[in-house]
mmCIF file of C-alpha atoms in Angstrom:
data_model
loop_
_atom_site.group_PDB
_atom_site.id
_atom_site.type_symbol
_atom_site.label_atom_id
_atom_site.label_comp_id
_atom_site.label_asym_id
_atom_site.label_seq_id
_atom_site.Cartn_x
_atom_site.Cartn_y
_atom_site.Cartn_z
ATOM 1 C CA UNK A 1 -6.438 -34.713 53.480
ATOM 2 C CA UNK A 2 -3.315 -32.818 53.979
ATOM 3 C CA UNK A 3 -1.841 -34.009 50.701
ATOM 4 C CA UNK A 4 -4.927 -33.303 49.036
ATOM 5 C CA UNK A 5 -4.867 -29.757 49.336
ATOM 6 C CA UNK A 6 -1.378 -29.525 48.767
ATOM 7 C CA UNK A 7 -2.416 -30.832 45.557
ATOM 8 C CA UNK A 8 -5.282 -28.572 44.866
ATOM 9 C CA UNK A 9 -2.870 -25.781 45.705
ATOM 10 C CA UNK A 10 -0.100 -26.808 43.514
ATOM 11 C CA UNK A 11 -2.248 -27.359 40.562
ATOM 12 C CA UNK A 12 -4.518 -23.909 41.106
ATOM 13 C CA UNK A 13 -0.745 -22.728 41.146
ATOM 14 C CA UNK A 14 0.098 -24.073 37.309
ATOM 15 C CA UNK A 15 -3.104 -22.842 36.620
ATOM 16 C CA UNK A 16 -2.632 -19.193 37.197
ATOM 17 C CA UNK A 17 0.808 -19.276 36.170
ATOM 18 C CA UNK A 18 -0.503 -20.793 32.709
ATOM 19 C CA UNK A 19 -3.040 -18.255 32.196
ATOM 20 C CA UNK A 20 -0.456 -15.404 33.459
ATOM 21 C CA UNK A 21 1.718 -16.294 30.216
ATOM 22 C CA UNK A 22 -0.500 -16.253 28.096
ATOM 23 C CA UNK A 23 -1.995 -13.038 29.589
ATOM 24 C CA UNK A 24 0.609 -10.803 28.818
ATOM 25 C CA UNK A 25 -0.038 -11.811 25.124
ATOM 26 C CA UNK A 26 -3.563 -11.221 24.305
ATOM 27 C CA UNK A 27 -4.509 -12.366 20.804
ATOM 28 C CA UNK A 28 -5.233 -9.052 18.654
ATOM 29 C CA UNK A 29 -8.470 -9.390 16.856
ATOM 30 C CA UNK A 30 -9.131 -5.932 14.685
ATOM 31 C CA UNK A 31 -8.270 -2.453 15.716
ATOM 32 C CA UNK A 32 -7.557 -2.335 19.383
ATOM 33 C CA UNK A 33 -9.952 -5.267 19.815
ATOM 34 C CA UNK A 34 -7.835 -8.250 21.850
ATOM 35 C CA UNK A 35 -9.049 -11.790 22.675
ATOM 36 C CA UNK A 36 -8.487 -13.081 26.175
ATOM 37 C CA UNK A 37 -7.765 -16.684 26.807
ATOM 38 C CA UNK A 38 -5.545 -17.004 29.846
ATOM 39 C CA UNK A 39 -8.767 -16.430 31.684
ATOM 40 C CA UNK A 40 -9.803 -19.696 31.319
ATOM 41 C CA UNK A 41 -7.162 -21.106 34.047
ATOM 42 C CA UNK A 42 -9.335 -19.403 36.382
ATOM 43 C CA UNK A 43 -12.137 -21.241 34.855
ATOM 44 C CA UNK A 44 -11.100 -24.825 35.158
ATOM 45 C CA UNK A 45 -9.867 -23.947 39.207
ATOM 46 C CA UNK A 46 -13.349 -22.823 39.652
ATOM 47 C CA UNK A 47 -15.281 -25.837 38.431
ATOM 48 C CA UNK A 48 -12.712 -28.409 40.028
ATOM 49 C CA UNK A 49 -12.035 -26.404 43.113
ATOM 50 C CA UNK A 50 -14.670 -23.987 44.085
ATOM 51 C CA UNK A 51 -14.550 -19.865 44.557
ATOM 52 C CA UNK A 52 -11.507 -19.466 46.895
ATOM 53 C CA UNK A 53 -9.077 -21.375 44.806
ATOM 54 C CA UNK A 54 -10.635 -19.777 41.801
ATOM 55 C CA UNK A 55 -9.931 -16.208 43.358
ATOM 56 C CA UNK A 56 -6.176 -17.372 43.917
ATOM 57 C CA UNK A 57 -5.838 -18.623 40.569
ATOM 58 C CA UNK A 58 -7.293 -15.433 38.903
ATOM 59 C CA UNK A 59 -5.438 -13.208 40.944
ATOM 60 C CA UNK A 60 -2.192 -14.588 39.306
ATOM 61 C CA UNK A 61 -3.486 -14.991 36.314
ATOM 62 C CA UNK A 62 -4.986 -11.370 36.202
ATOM 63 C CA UNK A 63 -1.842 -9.765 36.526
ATOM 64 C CA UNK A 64 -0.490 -11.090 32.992
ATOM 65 C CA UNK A 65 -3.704 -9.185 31.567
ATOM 66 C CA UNK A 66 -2.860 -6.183 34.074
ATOM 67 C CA UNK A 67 0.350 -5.886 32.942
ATOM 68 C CA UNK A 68 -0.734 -6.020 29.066
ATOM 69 C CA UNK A 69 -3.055 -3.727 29.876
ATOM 70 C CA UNK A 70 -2.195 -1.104 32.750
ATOM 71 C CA UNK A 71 -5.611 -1.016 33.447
ATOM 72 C CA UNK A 72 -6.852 -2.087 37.034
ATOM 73 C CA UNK A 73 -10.626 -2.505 36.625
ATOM 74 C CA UNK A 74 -9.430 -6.230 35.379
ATOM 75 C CA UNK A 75 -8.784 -7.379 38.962
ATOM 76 C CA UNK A 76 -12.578 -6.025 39.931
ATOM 77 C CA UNK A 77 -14.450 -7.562 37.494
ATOM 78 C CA UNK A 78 -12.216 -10.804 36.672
ATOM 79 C CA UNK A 79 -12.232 -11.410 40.537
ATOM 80 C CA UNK A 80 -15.278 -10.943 40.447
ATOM 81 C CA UNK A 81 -16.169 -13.424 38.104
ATOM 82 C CA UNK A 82 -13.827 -15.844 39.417
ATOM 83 C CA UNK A 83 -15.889 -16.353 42.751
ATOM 84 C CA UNK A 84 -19.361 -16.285 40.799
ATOM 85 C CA UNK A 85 -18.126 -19.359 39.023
ATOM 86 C CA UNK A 86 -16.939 -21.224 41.910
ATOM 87 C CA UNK A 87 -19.881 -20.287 43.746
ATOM 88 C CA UNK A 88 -22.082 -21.098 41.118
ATOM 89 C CA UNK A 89 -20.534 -25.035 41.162
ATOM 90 C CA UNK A 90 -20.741 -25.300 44.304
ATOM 91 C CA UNK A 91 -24.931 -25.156 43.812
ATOM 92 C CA UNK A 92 -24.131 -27.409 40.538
ATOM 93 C CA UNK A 93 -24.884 -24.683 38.458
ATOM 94 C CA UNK A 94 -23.011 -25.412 34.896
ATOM 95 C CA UNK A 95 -20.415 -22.354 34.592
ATOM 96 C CA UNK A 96 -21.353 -21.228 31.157
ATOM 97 C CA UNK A 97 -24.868 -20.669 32.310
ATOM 98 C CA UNK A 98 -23.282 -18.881 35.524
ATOM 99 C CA UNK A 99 -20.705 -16.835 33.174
ATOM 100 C CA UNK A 100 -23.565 -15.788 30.861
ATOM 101 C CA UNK A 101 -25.993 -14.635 33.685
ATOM 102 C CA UNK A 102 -22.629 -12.454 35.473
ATOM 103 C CA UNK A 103 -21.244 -10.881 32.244
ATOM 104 C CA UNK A 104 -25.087 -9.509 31.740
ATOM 105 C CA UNK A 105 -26.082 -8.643 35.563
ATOM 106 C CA UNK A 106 -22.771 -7.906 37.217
ATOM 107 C CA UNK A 107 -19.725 -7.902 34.474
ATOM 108 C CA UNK A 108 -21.033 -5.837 31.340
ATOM 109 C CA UNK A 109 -22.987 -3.168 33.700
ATOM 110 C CA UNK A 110 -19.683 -2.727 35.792
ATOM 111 C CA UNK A 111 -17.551 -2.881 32.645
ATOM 112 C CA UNK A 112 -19.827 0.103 31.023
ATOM 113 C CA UNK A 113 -19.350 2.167 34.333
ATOM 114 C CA UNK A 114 -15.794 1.949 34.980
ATOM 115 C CA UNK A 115 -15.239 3.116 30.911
ATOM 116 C CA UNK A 116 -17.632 5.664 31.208
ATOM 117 C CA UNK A 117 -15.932 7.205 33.995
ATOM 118 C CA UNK A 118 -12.479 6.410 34.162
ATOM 119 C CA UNK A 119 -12.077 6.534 30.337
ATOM 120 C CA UNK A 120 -11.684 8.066 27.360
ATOM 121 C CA UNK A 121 -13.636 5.935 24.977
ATOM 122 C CA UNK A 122 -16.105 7.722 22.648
ATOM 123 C CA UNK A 123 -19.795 6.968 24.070
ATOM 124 C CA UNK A 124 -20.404 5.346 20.261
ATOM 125 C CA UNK A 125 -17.996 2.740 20.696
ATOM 126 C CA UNK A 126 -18.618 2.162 24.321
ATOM 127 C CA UNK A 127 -21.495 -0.746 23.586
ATOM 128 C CA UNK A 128 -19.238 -2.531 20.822
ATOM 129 C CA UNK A 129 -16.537 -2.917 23.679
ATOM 130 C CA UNK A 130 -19.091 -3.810 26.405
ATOM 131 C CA UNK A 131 -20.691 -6.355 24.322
ATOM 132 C CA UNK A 132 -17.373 -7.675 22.862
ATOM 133 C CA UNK A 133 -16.151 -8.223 26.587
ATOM 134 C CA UNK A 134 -19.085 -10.388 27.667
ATOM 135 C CA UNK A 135 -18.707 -11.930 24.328
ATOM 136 C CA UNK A 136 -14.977 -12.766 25.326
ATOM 137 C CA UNK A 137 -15.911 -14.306 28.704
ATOM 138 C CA UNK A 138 -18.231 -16.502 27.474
ATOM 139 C CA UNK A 139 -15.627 -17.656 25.179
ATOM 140 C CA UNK A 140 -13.034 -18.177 27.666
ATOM 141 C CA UNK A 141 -15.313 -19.778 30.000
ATOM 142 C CA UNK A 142 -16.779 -22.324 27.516
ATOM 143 C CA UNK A 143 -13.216 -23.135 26.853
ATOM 144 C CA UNK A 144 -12.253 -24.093 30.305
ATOM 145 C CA UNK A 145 -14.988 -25.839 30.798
ATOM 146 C CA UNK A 146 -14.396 -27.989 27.818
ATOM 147 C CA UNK A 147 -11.079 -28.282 28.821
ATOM 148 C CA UNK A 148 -12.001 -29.906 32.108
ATOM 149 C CA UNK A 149 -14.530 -32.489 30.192
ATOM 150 C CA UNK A 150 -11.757 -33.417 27.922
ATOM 151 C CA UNK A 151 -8.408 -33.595 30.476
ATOM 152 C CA UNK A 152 -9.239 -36.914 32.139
ATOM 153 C CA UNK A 153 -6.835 -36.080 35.002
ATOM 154 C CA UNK A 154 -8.839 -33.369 36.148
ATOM 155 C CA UNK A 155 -11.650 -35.602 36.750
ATOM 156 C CA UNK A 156 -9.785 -36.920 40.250
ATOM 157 C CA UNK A 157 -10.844 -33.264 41.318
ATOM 158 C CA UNK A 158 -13.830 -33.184 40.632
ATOM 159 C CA UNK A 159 -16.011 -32.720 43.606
ATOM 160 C CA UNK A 160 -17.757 -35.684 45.315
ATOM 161 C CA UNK A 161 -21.027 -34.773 47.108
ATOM 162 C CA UNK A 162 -23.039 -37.803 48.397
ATOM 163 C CA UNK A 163 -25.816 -34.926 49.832
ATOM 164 C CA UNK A 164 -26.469 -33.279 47.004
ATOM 165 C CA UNK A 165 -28.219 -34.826 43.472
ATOM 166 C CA UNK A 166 -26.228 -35.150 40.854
ATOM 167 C CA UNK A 167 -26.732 -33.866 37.341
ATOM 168 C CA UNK A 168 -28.529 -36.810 34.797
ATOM 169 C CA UNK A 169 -26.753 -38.431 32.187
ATOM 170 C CA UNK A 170 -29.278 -36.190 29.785
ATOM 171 C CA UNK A 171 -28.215 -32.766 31.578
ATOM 172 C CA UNK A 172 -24.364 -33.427 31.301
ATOM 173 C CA UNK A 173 -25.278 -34.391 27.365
ATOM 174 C CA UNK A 174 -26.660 -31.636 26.831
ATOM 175 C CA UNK A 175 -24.363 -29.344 28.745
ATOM 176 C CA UNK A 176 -21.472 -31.070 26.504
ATOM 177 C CA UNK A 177 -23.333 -30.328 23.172
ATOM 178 C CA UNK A 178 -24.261 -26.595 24.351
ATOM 179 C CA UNK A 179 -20.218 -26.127 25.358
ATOM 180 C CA UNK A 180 -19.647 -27.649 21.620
ATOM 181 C CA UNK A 181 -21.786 -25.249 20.140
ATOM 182 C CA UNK A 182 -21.177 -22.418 22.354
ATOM 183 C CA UNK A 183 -17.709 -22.792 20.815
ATOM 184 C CA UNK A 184 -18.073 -23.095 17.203
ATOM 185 C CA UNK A 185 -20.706 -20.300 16.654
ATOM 186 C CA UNK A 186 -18.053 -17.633 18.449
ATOM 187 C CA UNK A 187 -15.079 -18.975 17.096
ATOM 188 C CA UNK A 188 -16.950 -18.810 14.032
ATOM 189 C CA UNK A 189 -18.185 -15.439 14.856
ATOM 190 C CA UNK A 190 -15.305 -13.900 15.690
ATOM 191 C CA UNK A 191 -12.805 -15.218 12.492
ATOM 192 C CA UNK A 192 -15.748 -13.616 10.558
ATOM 193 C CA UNK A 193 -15.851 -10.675 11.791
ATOM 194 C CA UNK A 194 -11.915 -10.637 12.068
ATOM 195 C CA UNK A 195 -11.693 -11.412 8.804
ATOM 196 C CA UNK A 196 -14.588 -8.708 7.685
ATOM 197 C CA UNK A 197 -12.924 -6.185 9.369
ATOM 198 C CA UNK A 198 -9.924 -6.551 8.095
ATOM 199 C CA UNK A 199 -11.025 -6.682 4.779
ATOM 200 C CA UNK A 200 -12.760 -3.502 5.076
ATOM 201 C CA UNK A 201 -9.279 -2.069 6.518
ATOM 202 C CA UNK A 202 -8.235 -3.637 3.299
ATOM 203 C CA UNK A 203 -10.569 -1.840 0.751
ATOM 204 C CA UNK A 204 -10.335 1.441 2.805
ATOM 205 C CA UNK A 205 -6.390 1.146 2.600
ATOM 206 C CA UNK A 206 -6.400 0.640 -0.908
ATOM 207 C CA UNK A 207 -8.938 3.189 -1.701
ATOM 208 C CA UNK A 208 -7.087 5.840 0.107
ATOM 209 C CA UNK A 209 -3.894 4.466 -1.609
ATOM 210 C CA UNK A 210 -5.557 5.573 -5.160
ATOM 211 C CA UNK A 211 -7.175 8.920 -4.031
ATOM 212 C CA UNK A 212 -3.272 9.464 -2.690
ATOM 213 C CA UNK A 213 -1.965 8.778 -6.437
ATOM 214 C CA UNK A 214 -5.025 10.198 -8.083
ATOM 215 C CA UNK A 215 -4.198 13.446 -5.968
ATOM 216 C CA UNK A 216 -0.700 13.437 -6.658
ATOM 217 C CA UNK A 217 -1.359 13.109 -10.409
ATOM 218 C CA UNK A 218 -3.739 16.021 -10.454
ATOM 219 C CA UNK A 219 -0.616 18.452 -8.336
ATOM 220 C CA UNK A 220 1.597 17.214 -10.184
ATOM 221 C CA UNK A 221 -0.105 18.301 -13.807
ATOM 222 C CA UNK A 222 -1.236 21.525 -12.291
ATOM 223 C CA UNK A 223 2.544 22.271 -11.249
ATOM 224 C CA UNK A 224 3.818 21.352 -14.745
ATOM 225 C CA UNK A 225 0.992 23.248 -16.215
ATOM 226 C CA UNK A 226 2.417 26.457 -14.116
ATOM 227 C CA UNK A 227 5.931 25.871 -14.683
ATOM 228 C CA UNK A 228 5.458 25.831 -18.260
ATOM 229 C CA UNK A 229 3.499 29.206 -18.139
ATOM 230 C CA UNK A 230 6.234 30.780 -16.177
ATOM 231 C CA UNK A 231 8.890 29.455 -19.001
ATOM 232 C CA UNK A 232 6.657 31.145 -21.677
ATOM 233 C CA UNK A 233 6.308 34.490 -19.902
ATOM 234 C CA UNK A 234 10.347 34.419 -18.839
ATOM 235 C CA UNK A 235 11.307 33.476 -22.732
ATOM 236 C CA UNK A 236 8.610 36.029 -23.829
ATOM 237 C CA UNK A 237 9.506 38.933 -21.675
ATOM 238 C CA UNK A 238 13.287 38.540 -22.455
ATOM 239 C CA UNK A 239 12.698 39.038 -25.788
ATOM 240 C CA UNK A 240 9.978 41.494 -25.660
ATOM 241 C CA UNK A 241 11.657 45.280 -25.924
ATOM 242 C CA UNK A 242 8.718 46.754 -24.777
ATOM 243 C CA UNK A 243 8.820 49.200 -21.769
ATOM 244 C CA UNK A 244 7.892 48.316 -18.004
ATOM 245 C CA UNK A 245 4.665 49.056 -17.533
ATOM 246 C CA UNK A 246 3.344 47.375 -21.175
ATOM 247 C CA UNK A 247 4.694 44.560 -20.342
ATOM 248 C CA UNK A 248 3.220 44.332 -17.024
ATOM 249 C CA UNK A 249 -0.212 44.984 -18.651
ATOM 250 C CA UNK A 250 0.734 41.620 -20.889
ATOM 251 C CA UNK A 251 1.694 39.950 -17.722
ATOM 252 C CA UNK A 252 -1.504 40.897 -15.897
ATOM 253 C CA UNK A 253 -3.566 39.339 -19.018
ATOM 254 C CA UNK A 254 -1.643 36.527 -18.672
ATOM 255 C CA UNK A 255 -2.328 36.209 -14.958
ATOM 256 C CA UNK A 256 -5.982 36.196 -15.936
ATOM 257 C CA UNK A 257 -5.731 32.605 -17.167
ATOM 258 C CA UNK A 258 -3.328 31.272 -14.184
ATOM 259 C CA UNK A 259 -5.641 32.618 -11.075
ATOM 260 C CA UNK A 260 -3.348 30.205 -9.315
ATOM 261 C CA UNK A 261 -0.012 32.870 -9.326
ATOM 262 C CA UNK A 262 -0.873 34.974 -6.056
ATOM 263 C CA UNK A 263 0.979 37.559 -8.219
ATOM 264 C CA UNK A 264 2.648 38.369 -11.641
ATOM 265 C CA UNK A 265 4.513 41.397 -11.470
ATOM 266 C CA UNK A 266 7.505 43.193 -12.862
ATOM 267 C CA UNK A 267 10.471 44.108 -10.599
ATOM 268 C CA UNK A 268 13.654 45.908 -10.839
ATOM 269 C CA UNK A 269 17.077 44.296 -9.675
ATOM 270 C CA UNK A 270 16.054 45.095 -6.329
ATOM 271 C CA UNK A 271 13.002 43.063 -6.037
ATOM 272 C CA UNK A 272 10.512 46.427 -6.257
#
């Protein structure tokens, strides 16, 4: 029994070292939008070990995505979550069905509070980022899980309760194809909208890259139209003989069609 749990322990270890890793590198999506995936260590400890090993595995896990992030609200809800899941085996409840019903009673309210409060979003974004984070545990979750139904090895932990009713050959079927599914339609999701987004970003940065040169194009013209007018008035005036204040009258006309000169005016040496 001994070895057992030294077992369970070593491998909830490897677990939360795993998903520590690949915590501090969270997969950028679009904008400041990141998808997590070391969460799912947590996951797999929950379903073949229950809540307490769970919250041992997320809490190392947890710190990758803490120190990504600086942010601590990611060891109250991911802890949080952690237990749920491993609570929610222990009654044989699937964990995506568990996931889905914390990340919209417990994880998405508390989510929406802490940024209200203790950031700086903008209130418009605030339901996009809510949303995507349920989004993203329902992800990582569905990954774990298919992770444990595919690693053979992990079915040795599995646990073994002759008082309890097992789930039907149907249930675990259909469990399998709703993981499967679960899957594809956000993976597919998200590489849309990752790839939408960015070619929005795309259009937007090439729009702004022609109203740049279109802009540039128009200064440029009016400076060259300018300089040219100031050439004509230098070459005229030098060889105009006429006294000071006639040619300032010609200069004012001439500052009639340039509105752009702030002023045209004769000076002496001096600058008056």
């Amino acid at each position: 029994m001994e070895k057992i749990k030294q077992q369970k322990l070593l491998l909830a270890s490897v677990l939360g070292l795993v998903g520590f890793i690949i915590n501090l590198y969270p997969l950028p999506l679009f904008a400041n939008v990141q998808l997590i995936l070391g969460n799912a260590s947590y996951v797999i400890s929950a379903v073949l070990f229950g809540p307490w090993y769970a919250l041992y595995t997320a809490t190392i896990a947890i710190t990758g995505l803490f120190i990504s992030w600086g942010s601590p609200h990611v060891y109250l809800i991911f802890l949080i979550e952690a237990v749920c899941i491993g609570l929610a085996r222990r009654k044989e409840l699937y964990s995506l069905y568990a996931s889905i019903a914390f990340w919209i009673a417990i994880g998405m309210p508390l989510f929406y509070l802490y940024a209200t409060f203790y950031t700086n979003l903008p209130n418009s974004h605030l339901p996009f980022i809510v949303l995507k984070q349920g989004i993203n545990g329902v992800f990582y979750t569905a990954l774990g899980s298919f992770l444990v139904i595919l690693t053979p090895s992990f079915w040795l932990f599995q646990p073994k309760r002759k008082d309890q009713q097992r789930q039907t050959f149907s249930a675990q079927l259909t469990y399998v194809f709703t993981l499967v599914i679960t899957l594809a339609l956000l993976l597919a999701a998200l590489l849309f909208n990752n790839q939408f987004i960015k070619r929005q970003q795309d259009l937007l940065s090439q729009n702004i890259n022609e109203s740049a040169l279109h802009i540039s194009n128009l200064a440029q013209a009016y400076i060259n139209t300018h300089s040219r007018a100031l050439n004509s008035a230098a070459n005229w005036l030098s060889l105009n003989k006429r006294n000071t204040e006639q040619q300032q009258i010609a200069l004012s006309k001439l500052h009639q069609q340039y509105p752009g000169f702030i002023t045209m005016l004769i000076t002496n040496e001096t600058g008056k």
